[in-house]
PDB file of C-alpha atoms in Angstrom:
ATOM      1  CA  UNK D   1       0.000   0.000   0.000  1.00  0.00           C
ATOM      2  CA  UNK D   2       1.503   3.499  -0.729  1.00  0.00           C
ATOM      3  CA  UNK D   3       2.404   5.510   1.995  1.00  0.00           C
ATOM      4  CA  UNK D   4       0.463   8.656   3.539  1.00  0.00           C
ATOM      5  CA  UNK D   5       1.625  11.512   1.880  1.00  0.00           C
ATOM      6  CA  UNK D   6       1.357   9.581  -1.782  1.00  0.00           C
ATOM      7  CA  UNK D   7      -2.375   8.994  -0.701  1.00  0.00           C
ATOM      8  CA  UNK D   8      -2.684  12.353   0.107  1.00  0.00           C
ATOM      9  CA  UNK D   9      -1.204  13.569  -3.183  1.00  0.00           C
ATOM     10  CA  UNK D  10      -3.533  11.009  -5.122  1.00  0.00           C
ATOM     11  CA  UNK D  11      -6.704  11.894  -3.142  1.00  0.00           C
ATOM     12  CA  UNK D  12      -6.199  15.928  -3.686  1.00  0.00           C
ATOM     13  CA  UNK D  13      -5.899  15.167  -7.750  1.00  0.00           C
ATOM     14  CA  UNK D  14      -9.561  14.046  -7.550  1.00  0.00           C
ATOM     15  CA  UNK D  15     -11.298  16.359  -9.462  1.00  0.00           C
ATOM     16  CA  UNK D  16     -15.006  14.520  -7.521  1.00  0.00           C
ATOM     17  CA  UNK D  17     -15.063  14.019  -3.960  1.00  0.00           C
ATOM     18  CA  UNK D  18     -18.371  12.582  -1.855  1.00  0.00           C
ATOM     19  CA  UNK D  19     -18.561  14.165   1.524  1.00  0.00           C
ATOM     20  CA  UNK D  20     -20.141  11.371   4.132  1.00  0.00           C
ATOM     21  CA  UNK D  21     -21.716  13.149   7.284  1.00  0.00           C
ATOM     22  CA  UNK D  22     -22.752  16.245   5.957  1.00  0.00           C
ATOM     23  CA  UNK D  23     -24.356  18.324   8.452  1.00  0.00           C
ATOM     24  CA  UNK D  24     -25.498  22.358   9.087  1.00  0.00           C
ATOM     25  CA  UNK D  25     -23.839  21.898  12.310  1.00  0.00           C
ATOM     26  CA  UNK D  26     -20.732  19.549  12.031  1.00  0.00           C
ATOM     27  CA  UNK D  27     -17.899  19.406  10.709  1.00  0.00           C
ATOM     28  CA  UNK D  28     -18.747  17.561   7.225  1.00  0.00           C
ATOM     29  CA  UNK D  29     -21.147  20.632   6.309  1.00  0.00           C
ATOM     30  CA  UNK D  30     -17.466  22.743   6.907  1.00  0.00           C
ATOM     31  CA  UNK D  31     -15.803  20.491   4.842  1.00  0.00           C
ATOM     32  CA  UNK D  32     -18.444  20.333   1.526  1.00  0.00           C
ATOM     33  CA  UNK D  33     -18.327  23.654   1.236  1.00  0.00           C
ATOM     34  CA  UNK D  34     -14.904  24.639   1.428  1.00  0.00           C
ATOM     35  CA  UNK D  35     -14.005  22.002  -1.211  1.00  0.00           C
ATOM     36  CA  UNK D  36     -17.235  23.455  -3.327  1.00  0.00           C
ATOM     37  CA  UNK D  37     -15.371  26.491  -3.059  1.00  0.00           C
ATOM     38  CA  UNK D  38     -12.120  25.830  -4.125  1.00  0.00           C
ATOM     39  CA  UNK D  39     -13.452  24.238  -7.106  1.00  0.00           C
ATOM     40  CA  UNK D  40     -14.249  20.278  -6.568  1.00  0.00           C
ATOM     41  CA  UNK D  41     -17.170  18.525  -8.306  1.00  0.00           C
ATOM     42  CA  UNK D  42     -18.501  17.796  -4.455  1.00  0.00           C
ATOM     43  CA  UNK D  43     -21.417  15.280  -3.677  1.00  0.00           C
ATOM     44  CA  UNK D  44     -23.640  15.667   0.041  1.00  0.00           C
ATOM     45  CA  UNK D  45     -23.745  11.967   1.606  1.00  0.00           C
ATOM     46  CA  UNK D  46     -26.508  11.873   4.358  1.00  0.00           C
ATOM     47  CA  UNK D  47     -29.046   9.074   4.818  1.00  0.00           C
ATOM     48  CA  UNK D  48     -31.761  11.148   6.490  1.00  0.00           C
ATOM     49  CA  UNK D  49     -31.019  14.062   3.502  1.00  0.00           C
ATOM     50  CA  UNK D  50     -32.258  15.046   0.375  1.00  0.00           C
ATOM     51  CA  UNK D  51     -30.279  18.182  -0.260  1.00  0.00           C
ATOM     52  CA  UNK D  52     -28.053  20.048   1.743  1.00  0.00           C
ATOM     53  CA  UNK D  53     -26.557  23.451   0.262  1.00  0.00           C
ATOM     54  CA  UNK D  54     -29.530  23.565  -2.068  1.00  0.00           C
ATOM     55  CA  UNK D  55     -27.818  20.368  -3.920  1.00  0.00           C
ATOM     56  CA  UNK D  56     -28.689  17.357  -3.920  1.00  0.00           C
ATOM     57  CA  UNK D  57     -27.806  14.716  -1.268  1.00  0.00           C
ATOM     58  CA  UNK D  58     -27.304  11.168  -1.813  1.00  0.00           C
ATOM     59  CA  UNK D  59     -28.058   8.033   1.101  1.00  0.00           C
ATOM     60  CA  UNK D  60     -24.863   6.526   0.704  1.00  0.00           C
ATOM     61  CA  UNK D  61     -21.732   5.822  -1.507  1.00  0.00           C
ATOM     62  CA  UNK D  62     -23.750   3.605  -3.334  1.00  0.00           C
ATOM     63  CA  UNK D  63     -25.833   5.195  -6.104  1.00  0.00           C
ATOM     64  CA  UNK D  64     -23.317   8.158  -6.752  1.00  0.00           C
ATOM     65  CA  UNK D  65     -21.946   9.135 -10.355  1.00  0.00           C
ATOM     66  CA  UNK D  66     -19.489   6.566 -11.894  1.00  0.00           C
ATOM     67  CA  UNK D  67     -16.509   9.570 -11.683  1.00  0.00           C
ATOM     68  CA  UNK D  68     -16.815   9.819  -8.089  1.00  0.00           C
ATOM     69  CA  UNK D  69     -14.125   7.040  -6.173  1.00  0.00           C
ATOM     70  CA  UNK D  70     -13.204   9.623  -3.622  1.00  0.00           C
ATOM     71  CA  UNK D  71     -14.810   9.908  -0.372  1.00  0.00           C
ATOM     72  CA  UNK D  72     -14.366  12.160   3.133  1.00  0.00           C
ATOM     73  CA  UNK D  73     -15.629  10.276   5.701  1.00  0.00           C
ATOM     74  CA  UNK D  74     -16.897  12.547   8.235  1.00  0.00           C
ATOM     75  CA  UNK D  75     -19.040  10.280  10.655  1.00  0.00           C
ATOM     76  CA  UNK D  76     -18.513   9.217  13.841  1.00  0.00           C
ATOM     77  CA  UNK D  77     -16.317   6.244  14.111  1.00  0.00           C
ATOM     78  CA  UNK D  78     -19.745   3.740  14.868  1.00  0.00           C
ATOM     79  CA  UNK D  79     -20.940   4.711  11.778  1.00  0.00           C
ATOM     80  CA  UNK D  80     -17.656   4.304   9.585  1.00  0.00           C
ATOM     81  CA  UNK D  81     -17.360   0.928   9.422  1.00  0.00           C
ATOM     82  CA  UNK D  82     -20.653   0.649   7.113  1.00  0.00           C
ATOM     83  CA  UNK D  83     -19.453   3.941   5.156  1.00  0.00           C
ATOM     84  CA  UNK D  84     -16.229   1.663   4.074  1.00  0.00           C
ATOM     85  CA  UNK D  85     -18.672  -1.107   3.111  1.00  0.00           C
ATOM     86  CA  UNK D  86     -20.692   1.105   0.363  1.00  0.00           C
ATOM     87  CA  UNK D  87     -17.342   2.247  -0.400  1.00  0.00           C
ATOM     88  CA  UNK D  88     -16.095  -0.807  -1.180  1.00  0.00           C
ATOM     89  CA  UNK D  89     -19.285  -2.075  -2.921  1.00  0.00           C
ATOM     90  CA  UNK D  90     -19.427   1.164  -5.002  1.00  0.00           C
ATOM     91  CA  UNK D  91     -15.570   0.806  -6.001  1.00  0.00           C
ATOM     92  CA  UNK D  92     -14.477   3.561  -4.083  1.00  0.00           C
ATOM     93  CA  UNK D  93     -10.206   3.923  -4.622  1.00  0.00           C
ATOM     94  CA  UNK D  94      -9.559   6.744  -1.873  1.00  0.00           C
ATOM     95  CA  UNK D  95     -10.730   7.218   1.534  1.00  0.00           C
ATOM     96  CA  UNK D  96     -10.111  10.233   3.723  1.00  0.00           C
ATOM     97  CA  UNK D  97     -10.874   9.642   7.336  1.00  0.00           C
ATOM     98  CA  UNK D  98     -11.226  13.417   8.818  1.00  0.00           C
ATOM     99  CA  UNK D  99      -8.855  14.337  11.868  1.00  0.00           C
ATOM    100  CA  UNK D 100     -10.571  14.111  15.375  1.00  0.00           C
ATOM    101  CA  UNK D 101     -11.845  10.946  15.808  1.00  0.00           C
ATOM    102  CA  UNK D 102     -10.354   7.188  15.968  1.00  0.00           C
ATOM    103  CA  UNK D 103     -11.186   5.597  12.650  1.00  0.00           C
ATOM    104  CA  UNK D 104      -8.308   2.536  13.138  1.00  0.00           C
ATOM    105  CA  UNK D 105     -11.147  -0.238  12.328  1.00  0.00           C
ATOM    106  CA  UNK D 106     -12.591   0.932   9.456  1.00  0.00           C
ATOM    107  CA  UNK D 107      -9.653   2.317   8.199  1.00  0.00           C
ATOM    108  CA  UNK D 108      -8.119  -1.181   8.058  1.00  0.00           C
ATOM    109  CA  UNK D 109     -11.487  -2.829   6.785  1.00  0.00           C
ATOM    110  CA  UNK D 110     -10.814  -0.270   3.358  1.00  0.00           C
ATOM    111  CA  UNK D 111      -6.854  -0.632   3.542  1.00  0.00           C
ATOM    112  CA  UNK D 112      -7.839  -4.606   3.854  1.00  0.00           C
ATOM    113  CA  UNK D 113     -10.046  -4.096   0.476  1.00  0.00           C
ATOM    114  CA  UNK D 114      -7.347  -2.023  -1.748  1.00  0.00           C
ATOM    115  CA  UNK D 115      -8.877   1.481  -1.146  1.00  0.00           C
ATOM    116  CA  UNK D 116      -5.837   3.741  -0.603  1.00  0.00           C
ATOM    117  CA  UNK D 117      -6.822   5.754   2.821  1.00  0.00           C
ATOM    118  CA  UNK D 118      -5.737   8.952   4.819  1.00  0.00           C
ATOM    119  CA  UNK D 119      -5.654   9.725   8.285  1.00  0.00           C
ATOM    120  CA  UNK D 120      -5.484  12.118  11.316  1.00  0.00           C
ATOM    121  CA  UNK D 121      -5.518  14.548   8.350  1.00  0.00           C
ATOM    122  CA  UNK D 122      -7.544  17.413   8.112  1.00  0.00           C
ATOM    123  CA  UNK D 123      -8.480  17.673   4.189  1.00  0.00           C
ATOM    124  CA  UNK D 124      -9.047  21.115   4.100  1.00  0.00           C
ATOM    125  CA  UNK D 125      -5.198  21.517   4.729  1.00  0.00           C
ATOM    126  CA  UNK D 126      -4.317  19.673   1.329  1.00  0.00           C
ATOM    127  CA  UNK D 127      -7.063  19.686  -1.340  1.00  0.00           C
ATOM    128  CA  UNK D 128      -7.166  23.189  -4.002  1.00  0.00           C
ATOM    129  CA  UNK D 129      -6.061  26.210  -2.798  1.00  0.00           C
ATOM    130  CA  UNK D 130      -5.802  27.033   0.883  1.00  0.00           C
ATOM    131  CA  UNK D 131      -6.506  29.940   2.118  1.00  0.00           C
ATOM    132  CA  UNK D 132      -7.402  32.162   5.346  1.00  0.00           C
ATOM    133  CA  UNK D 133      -7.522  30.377   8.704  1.00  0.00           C
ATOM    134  CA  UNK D 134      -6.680  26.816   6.869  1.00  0.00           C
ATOM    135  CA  UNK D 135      -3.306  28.406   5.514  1.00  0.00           C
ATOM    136  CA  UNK D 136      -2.446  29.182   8.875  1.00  0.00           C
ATOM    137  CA  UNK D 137      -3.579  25.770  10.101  1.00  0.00           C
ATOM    138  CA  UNK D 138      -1.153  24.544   7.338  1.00  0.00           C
ATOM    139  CA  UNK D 139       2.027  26.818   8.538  1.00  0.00           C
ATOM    140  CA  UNK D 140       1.191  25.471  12.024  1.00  0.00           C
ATOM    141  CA  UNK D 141       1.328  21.350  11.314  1.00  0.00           C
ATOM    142  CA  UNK D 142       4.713  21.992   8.778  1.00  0.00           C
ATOM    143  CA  UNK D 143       6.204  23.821  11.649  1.00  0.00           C
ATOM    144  CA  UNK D 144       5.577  21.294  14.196  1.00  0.00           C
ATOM    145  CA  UNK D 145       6.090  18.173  11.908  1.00  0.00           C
ATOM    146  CA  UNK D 146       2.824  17.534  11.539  1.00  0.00           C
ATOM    147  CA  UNK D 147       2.138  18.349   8.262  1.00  0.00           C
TER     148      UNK D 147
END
């Protein structure tokens, strides 16, 4: 399996990312938009949605456009382990398991299945341009070797 920062390179040259867990008032709602911003073809993931950001929003992995094997899995950790199932049903090739919360078990279910995965990462730190309070986020994790 290729190591962290080649995943991380890979998953930031996908031009379609699904975002799993969006929410108005967690994280994943943060994290669709920003990437929306800087220019990604982004796709809502929410079982109990039907939009969110006046687009639509999909169930699960499963059912999504063909061009989309990139997911942000931004769930808590009880819920992960069925994200990484659709995933690997739906031929998903990149997971990124947001900072914050222990995803060791599902992470190793997708590593286990071929999907190339990052983690303890925060995505808006790597994907498009980064900007603002992220940019300084950035400087931060380089200076302390965490980048």
């Amino acid at each position: 399996m290729s190591s962290q920062a080649e995943n991380i390179r890979q998953f930031c040259l996908a031009k379609a990312i699904a975002v799993v867990g969006v929410s108005d008032r967690d994280f994943g709602g943060i994290i669709y938009r920003e990437l929306k911003d800087r220019g990604f073809a982004v796709y809502a993931v929410h079982p109990a949605r039907t939009t969110f950001a006046d687009d639509p929003c999909y169930p699960s992995l499963v059912g999504l456009p063909e061009e989309v094997k990139a997911a942000v899995i931004a769930v808590a950790p009880h819920s992960a382990e069925l994200v990484v199932k659709d995933a690997i049903a739906a031929g998903f090739t990149h997971l990124w398991f947001q900072r914050g919360r222990d995803f060791s078990q599902a992470e190793s279910t997708a590593r286990n299945a071929g999907i190339h995965t990052v983690s303890d990462k925060c995505i808006l730190l790597y994907a498009g341009e980064i900007t603002g309070i992220h940019a300084f986020h950035r400087f931060l994790a380089k200076m302390f070797g965490r980048y």
